[in-house]
Short mmCIF file of C-alpha atoms in Angstrom, two decimals:
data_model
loop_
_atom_site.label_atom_id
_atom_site.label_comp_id
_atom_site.label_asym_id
_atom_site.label_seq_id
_atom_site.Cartn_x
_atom_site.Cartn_y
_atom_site.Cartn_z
CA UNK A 9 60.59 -93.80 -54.56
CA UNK A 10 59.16 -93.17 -57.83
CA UNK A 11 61.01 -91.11 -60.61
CA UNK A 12 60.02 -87.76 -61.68
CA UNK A 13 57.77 -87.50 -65.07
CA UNK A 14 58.11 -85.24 -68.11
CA UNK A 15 56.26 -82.88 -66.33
CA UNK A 16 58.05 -82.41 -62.94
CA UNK A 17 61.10 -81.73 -65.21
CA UNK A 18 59.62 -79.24 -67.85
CA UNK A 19 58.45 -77.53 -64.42
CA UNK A 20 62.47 -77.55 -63.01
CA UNK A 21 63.78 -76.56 -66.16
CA UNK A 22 61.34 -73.33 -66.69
CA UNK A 23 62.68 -72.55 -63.12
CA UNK A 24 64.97 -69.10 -63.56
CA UNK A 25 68.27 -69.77 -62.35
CA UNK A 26 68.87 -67.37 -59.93
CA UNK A 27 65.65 -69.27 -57.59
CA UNK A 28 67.58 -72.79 -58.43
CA UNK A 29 71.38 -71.66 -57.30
CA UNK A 30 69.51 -69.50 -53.86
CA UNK A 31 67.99 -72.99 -52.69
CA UNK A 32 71.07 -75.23 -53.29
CA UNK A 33 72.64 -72.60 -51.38
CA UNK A 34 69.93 -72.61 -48.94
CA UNK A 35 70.12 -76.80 -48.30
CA UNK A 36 73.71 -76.56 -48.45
CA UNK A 37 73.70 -74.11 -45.52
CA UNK A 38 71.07 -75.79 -43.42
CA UNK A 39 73.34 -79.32 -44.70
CA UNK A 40 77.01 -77.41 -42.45
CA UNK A 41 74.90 -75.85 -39.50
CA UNK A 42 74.22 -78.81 -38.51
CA UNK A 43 77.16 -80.91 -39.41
CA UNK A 44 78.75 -77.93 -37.34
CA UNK A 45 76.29 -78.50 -34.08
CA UNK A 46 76.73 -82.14 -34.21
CA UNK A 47 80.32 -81.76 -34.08
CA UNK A 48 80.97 -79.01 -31.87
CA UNK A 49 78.54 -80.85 -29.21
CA UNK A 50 80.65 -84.07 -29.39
CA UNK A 51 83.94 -81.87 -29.04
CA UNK A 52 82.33 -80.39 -25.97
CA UNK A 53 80.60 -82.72 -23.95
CA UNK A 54 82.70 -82.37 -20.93
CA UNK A 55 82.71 -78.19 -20.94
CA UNK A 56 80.30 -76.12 -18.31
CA UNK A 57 79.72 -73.43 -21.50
CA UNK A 58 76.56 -72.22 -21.31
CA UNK A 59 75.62 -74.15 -24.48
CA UNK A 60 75.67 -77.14 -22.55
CA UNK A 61 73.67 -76.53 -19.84
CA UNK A 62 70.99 -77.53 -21.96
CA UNK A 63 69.82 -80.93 -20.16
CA UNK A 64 68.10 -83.89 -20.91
CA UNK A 65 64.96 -84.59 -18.90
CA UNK A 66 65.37 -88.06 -17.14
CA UNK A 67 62.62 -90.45 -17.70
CA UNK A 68 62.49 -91.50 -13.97
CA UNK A 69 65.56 -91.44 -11.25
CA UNK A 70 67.05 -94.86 -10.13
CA UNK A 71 66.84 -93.40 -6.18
CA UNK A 72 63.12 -93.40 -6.21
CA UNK A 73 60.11 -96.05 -6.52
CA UNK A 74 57.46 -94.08 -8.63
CA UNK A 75 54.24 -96.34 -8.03
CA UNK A 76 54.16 -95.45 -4.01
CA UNK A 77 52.78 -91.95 -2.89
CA UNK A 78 55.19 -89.17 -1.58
CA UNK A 79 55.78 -89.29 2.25
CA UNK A 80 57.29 -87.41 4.70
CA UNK A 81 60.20 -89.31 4.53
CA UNK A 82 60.89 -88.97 0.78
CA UNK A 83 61.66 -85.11 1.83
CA UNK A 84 65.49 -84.25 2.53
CA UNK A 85 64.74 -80.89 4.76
CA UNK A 86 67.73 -77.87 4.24
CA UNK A 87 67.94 -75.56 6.45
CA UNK A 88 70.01 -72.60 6.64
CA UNK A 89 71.84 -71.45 9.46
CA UNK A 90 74.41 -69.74 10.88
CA UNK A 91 76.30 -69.96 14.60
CA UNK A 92 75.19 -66.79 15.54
CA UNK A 93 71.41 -66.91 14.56
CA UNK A 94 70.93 -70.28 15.41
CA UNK A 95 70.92 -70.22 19.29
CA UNK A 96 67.76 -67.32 18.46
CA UNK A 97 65.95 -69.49 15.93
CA UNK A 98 66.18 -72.48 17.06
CA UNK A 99 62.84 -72.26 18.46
CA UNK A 100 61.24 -71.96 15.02
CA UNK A 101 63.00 -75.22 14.08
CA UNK A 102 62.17 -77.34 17.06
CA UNK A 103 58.27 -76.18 16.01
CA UNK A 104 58.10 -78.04 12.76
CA UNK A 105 61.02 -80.35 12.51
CA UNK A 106 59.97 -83.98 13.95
CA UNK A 107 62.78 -85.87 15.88
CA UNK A 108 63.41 -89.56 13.72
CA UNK A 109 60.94 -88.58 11.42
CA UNK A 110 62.10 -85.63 9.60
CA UNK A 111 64.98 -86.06 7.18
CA UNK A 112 67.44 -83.45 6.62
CA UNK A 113 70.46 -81.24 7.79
CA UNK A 114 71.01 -77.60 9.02
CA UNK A 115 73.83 -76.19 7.60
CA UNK A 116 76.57 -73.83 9.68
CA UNK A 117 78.78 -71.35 8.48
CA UNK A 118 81.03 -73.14 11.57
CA UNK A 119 81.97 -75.80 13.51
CA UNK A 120 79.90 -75.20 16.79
CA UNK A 121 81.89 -74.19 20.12
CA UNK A 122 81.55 -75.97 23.28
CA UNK A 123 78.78 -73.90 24.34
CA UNK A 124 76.49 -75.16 21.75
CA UNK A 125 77.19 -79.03 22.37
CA UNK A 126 76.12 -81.50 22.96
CA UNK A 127 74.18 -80.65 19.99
CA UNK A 128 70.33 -81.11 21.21
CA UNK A 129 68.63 -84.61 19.62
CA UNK A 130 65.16 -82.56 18.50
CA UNK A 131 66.79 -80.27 16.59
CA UNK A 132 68.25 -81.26 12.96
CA UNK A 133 72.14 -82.71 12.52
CA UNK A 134 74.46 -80.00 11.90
CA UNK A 135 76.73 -80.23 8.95
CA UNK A 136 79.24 -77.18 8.01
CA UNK A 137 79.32 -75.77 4.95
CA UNK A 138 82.03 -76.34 2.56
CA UNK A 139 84.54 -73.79 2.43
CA UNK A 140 83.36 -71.21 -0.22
CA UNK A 141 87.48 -69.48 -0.24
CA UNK A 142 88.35 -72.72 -1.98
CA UNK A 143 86.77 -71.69 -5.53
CA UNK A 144 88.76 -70.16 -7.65
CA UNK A 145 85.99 -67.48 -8.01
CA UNK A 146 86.02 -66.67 -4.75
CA UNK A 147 88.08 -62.90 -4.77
CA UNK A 148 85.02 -61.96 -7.51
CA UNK A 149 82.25 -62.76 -5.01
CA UNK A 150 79.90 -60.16 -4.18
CA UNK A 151 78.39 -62.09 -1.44
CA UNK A 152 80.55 -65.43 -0.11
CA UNK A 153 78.24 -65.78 2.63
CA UNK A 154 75.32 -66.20 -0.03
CA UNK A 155 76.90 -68.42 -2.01
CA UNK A 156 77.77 -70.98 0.92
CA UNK A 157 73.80 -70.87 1.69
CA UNK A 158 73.55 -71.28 -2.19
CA UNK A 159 75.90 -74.68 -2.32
CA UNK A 160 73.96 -76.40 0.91
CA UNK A 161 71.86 -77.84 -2.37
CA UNK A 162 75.15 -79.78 -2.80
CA UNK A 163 76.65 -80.09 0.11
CA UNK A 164 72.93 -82.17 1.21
CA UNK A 165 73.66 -83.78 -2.41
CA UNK A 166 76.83 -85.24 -0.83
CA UNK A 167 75.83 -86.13 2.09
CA UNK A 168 75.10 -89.86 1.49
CA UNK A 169 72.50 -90.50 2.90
CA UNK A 170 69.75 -89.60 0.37
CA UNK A 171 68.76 -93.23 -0.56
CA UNK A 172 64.78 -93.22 -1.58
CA UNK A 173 64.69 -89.05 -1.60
CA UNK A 174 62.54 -87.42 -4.16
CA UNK A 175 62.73 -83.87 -3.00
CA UNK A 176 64.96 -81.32 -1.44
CA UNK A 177 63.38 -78.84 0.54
CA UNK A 178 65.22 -75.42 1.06
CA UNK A 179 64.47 -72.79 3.73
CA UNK A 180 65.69 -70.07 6.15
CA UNK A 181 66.14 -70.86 9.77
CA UNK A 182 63.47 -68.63 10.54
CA UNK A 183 60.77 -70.05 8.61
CA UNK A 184 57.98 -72.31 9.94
CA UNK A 185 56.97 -75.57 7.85
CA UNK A 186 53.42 -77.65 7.46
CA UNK A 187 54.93 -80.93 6.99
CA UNK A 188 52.15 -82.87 6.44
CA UNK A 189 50.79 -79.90 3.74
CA UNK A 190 54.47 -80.19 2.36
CA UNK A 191 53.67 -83.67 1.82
CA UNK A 192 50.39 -83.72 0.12
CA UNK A 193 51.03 -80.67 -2.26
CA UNK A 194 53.94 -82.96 -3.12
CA UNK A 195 52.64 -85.58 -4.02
CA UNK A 196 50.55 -83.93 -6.98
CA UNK A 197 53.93 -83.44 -8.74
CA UNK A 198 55.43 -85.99 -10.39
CA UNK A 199 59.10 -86.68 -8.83
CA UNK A 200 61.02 -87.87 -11.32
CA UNK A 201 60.93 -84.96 -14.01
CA UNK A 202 62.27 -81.60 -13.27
CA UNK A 203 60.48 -79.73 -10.36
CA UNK A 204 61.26 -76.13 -8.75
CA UNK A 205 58.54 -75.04 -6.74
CA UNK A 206 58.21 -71.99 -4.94
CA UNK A 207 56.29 -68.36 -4.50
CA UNK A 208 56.72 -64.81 -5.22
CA UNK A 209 57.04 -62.28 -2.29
CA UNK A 210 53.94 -60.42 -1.11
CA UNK A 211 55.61 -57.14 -2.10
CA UNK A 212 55.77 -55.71 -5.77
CA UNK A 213 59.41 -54.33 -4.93
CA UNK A 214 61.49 -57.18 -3.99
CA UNK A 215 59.81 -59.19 -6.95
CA UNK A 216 61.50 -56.48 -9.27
CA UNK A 217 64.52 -56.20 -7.62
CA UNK A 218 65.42 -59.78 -8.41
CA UNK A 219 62.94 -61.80 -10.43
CA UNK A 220 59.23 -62.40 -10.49
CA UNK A 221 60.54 -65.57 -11.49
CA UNK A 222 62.23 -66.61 -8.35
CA UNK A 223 61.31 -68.62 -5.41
CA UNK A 224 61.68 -67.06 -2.13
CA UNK A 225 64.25 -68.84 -0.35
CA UNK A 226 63.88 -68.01 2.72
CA UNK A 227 59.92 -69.33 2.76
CA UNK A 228 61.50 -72.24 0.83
CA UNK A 229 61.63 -74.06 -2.51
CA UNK A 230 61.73 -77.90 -3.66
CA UNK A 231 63.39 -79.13 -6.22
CA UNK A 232 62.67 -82.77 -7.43
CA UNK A 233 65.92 -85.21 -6.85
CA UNK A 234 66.56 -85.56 -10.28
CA UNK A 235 66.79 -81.83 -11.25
CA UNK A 236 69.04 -81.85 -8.32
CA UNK A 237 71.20 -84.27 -9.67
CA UNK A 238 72.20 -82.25 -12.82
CA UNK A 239 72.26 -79.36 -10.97
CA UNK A 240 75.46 -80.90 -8.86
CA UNK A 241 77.13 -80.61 -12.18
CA UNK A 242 76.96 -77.16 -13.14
CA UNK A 243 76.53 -75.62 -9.53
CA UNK A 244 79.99 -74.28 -9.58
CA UNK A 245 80.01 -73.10 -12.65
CA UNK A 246 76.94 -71.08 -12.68
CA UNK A 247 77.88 -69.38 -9.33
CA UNK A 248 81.69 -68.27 -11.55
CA UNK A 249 78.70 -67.39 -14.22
CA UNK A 250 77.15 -64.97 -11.66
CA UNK A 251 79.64 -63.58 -9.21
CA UNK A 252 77.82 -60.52 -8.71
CA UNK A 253 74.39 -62.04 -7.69
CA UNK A 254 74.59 -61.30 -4.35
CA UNK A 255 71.53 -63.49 -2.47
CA UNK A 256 71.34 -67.32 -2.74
CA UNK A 257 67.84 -67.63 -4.04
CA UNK A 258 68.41 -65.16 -7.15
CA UNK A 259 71.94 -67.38 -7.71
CA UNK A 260 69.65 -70.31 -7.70
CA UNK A 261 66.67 -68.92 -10.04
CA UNK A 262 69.42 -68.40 -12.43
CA UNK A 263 70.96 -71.22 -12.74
CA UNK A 264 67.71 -73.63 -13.19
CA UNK A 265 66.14 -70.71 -15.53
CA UNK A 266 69.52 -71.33 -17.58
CA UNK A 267 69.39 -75.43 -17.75
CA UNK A 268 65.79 -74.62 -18.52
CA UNK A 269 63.30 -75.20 -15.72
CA UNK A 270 61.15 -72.69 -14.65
CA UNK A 271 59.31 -71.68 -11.34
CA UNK A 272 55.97 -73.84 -10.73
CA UNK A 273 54.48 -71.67 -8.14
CA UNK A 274 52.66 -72.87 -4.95
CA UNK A 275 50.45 -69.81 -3.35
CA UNK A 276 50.96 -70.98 0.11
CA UNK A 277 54.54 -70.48 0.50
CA UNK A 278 55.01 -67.29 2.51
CA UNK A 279 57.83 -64.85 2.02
CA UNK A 280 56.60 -62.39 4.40
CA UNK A 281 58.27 -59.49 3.15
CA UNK A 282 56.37 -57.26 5.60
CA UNK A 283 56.33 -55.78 8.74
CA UNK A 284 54.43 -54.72 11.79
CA UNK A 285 51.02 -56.82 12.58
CA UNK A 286 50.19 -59.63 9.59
CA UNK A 287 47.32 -60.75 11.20
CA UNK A 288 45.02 -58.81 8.11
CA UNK A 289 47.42 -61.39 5.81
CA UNK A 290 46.88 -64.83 7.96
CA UNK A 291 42.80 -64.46 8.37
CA UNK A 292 42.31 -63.91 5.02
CA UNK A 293 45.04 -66.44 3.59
CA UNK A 294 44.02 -67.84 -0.27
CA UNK A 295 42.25 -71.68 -0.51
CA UNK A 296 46.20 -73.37 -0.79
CA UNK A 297 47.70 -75.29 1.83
CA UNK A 298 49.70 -73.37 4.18
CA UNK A 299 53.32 -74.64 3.52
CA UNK A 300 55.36 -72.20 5.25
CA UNK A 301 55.93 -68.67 7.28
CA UNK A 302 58.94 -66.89 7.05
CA UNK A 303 60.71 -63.87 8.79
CA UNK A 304 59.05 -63.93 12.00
CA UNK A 305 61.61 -62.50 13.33
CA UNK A 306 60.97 -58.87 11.56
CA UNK A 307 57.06 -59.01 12.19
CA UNK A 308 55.07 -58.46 15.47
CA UNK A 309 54.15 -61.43 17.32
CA UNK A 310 51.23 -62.97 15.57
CA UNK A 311 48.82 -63.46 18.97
CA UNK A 312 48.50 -60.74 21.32
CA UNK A 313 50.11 -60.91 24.63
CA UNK A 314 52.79 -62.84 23.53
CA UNK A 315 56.97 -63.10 22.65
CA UNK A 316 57.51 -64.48 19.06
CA UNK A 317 58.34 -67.94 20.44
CA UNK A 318 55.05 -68.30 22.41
CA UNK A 319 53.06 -66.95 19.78
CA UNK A 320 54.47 -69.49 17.08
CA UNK A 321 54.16 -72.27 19.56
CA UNK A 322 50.51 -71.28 20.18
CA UNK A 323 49.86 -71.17 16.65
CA UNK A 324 51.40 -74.80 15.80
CA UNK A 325 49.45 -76.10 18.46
CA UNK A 326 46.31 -76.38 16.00
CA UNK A 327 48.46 -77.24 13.26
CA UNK A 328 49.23 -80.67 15.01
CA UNK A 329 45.40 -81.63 14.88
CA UNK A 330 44.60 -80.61 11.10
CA UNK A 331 47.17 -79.07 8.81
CA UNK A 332 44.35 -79.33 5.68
CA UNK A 333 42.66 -76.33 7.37
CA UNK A 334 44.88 -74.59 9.12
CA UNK A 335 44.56 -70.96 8.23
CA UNK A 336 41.88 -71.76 5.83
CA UNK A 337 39.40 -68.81 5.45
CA UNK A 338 35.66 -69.97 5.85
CA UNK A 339 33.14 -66.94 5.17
CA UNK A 340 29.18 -67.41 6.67
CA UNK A 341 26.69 -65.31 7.85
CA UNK A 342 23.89 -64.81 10.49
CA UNK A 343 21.23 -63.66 8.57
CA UNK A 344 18.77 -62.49 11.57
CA UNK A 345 21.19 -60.18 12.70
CA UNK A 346 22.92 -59.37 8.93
CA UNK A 347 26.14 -60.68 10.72
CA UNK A 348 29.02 -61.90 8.75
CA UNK A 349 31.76 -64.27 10.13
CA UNK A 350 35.18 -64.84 8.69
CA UNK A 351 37.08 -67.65 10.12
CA UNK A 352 40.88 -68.75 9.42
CA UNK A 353 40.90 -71.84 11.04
CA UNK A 354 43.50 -72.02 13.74
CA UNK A 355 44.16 -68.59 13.91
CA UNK A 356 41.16 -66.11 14.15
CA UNK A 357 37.36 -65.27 13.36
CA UNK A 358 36.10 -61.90 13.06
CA UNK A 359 32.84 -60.17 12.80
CA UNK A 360 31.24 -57.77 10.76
CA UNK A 361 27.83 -56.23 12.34
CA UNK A 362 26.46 -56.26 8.54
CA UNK A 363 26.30 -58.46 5.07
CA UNK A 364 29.85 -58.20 3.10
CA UNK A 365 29.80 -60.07 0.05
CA UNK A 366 32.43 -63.23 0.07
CA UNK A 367 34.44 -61.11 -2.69
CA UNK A 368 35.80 -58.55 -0.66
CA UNK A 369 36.46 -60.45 2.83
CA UNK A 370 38.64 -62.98 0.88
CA UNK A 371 40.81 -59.56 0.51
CA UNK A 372 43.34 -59.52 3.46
CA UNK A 373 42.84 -56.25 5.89
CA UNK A 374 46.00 -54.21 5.49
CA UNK A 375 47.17 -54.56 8.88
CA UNK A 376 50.73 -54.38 7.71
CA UNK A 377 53.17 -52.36 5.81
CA UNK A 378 55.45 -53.70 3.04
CA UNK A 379 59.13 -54.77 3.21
CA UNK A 380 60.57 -52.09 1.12
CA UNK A 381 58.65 -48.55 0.40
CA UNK A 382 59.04 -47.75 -3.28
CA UNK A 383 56.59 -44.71 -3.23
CA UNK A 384 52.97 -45.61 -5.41
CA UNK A 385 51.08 -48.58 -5.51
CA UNK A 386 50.71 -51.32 -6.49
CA UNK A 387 52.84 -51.98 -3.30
CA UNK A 388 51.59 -56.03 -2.96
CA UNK A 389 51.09 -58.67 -5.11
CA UNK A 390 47.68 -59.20 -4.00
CA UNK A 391 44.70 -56.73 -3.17
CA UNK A 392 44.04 -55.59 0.35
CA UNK A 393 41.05 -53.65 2.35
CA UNK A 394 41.94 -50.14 4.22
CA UNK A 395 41.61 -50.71 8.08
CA UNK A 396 39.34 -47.99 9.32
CA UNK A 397 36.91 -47.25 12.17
CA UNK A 398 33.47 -47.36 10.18
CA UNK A 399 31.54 -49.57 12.61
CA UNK A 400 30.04 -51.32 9.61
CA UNK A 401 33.38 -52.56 8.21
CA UNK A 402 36.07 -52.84 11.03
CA UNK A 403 35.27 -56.46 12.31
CA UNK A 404 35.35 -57.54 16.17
CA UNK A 405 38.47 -59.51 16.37
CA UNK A 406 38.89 -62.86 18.21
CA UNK A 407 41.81 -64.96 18.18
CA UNK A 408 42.82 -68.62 18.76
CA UNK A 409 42.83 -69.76 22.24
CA UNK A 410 42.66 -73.81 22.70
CA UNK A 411 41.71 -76.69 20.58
CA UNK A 412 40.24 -80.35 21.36
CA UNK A 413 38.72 -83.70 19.93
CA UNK A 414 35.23 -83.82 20.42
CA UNK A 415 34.77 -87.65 20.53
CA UNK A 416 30.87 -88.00 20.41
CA UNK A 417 30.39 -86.18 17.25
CA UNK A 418 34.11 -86.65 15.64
CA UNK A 419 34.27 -82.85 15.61
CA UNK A 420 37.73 -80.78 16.60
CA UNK A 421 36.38 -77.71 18.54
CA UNK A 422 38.71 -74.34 18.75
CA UNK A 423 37.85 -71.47 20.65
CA UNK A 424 38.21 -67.79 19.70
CA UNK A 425 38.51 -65.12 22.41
CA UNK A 426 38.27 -61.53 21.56
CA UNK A 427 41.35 -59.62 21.09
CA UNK A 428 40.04 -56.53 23.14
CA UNK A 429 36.54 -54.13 22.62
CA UNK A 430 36.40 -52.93 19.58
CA UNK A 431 35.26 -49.59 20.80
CA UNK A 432 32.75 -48.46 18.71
CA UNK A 433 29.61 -47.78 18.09
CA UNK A 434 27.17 -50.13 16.17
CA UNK A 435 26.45 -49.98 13.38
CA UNK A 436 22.79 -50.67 13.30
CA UNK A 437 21.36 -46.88 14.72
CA UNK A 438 18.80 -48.81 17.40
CA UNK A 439 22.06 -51.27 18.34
CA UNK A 440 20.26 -54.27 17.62
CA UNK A 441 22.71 -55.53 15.38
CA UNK A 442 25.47 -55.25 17.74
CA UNK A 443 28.41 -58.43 18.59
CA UNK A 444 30.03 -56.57 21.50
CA UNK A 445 28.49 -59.01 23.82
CA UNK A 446 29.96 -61.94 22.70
CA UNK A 447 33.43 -63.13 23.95
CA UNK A 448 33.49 -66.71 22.68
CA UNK A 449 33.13 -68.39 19.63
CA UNK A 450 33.29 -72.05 19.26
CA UNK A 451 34.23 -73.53 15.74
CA UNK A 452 33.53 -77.39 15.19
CA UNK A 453 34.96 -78.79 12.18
CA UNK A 454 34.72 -82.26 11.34
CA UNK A 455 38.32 -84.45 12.32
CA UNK A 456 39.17 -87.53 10.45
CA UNK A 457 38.20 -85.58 7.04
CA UNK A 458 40.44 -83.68 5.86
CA UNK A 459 39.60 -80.41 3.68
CA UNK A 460 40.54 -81.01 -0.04
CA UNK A 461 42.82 -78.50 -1.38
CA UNK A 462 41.01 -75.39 -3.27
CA UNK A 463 37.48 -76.40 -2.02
CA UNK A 464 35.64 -74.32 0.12
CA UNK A 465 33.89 -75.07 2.80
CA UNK A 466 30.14 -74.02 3.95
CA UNK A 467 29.25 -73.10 7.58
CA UNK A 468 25.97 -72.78 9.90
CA UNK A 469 26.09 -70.21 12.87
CA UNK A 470 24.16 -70.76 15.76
CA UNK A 471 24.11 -67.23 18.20
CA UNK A 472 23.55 -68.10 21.85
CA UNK A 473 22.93 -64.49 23.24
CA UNK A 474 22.51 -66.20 27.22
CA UNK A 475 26.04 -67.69 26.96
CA UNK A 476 27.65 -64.23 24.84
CA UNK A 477 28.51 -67.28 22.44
CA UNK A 478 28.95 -67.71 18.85
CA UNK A 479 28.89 -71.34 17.66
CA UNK A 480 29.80 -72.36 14.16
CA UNK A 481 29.37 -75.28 12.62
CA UNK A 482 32.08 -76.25 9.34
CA UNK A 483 30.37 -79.09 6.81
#
């Protein structure tokens, strides 16, 4: 370094005083505060303060090979359970979960009684939760039974055996997963950084009464392997950080928000904070991969005609052929008879007897109500059309009836059937516009190609009035 001229110096020395001794004090400050960080940090590398909780992002995890694609068996699946609710949900599980193929646990507040062994081979192992009157914090617990859901990250961390597991998948018992969706959203995310990925509820209320921050937990979140890793550490002591938290997904919202991760949301995880009929919500669902349902148990059955458990095994049944579409709304139109057509693949097509703009049918019909009633809108996070009888805008509703590989075009066709008669009049005055006739329509989509994420897809329709058929035609 050079030295300072004559001038530098005349400049110093014409310098008042006062300005000279404030900036040595200045340094000299800056010079101890961090003297004092560096010290206290090495004096308290062992403590679960808060200060500490300040992690270092790994630069890859030793568990993991980062040059091969996610697959299905890279997932560790954590499911939460109880003895009493099990026997009920059991047939949600047993729709998703894939005997020797799936990886993961369900976790019991008890050992199982005689009556529920042999424990079946297509449903998940069964571990038991570790016993949550063991902490120390345990007499300051709002909610044990929350926290032992909570700690199932780390009981599945301890399980041993997680060899070659990126992610950790969290959900109710209750809750219906897209595996192969799972899989492919995924693998977009790089696995060995810290990842907690998850969804808002649908309703305005429950986002406010614990975080618009938070992952549902019930619909599920992931969380990368490594960010599970340093969570084992300070799990305990974040729950004695927040004994009066009193559900397991706010407990777990806090504790990553306070090593510093946030939520990376994925649009088609499904809370389902609703009730009544949600079929207005699942034929208009957004352009994301479905990756899970939750609380079927407090909403209608979703196909008419049916229990719960017939109606969710009806629904998967499409599922199994093409997960990339399933639920995905396609919009087209019949432009001889100003029809427009609405299809959520899988699930239902409906039809409006005039021309609605793409804009508004994306817009879910508000067919339900919300989970909690907190007076004034906004009531959901997402805008919604009134149901009402105008024959122009209520639609003719068919649902999903059967599905199968046509072989000489490569084509999966599903069939629709209509719900009931809609009941009213048309809405064209003369009635040439009206779709009351038909009873049937036939969707071919194309099988081996599978629909890219957040593209939408075009349609032809093809109206065979001699048959009462619709046939339409994805590309």
């Amino acid at each position: 370094m050079s030295s300072p001229n004559a001038t530098e110096l005349n400049l110093f020395q014409r310098l008042p005083l006062g300005i000279i001794w404030k900036s040595s004090v200045a340094i000299a400050g800056l010079v101890f505060f961090y003297a004092f960080l560096f010290s206290h940090n090495l004096d308290n590398q062992s403590s679960d303060s808060f200060v500490t909780l300040q992690l270092k992002r790994p630069a890859s995890s030793p568990n993991v090979t980062i040059h091969s694609p996610t697959n299905i068996s890279h997932i560790g699946f954590i499911v939460i359970s109880s003895l009493n609710s099990w026997k009920n949900r059991n047939p949600y599980i047993l729709s998703w979960w894939r005997p020797n193929v799936t990886r993961g646990c369900i976790f019991l507040d008890k050992e199982p009684t005689q009556e529920y062994l042999p424990w079946p081979s297509t449903s998940p192992p069964y571990r038991v939760n570790e016993d949550v009157t063991k902490l120390s914090v345990y007499p300051k617990l709002v909610s044990p039974d929350q926290v032992r859901m909570f700690r199932s990250i780390l009981d599945m961390y301890r399980v041993g055996d997680n060899k070659d597991l990126r992610w950790f998948m969290m959900c109710d018992d209750d809750t219906i997963l897209l595996v192969d969706n799972l899989v492919e959203v995924l693998q977009k995310y790089d696995h060995t950084n810290y990842f907690y990925i998850g969804d808002n509820s649908e309703c305005v209320k429950s986002n406010a009464d614990f975080s618009f921050d938070m992952g549902f937990g019930g619909a599920g979140y992931a969380l990368s392997y490594p960010l599970v890793e340093a969570l084992s550490t300070k799990l305990d002591a974040c729950i004695e950080r927040y004994p009066q938290l009193y559900v397991s997904d706010h407990m777990a919202q806090s504790c990553l928000a306070d090593i510093g991760v946030a939520l990376t949301i994925e649009k088609g995880i499904h809370q389902i904070d609703l009730h009544d009929d949600i079929s207005g919500l699942l034929s208009a669902h957004p352009q994301s991969p479905l990756l899970s349902l939750h609380h079927f148990d407090f909403i209608n059955p979703i196909f008419p005609s049916m229990d719960r458990y017939q109606a969710t095994n009806h629904l998967m049944t499409a599922a199994k052929y093409d997960q990339s579409r399933f639920l995905q709304q396609t919009i087209c139109y019949h432009r001889e008879r100003n029809w427009s057509f609405s299809v959520s693949w899988g699930y239902s097509t409906h039809i409006y007897e005039k021309t609605i703009p793409r804009s508004i049918l994306r817009k879910p019909l508000e067919t339900f109500k919300p989970w909690r009633w907190n007076g004034s809108p906004p009531l959901y996070m997402f805008n919604t059309r009134w149901v009402n009888n105008d024959p122009c805008d209520a639609p003719h509703v068919f649902f999903f009836q059967s599905i199968e590989y046509n072989a000489s075009g490569n084509q999966l066709l599903t069939t629709y059937i209509r719900a009931s008669p809609r009941n009213l009049p048309p809405c064209s005055v003369d009635g040439n516009h009206s779709a009351d006739s038909i009873s049937e329509i036939l969707v071919l989509s194309p099988a081996t190609t599978r629909k890219t994420a957040g593209v939408i897809e075009c349609c032809d329709v093809e109206y065979k009035a001699e048959m009462n058929i619709t046939e339409i035609k994805i590309r």
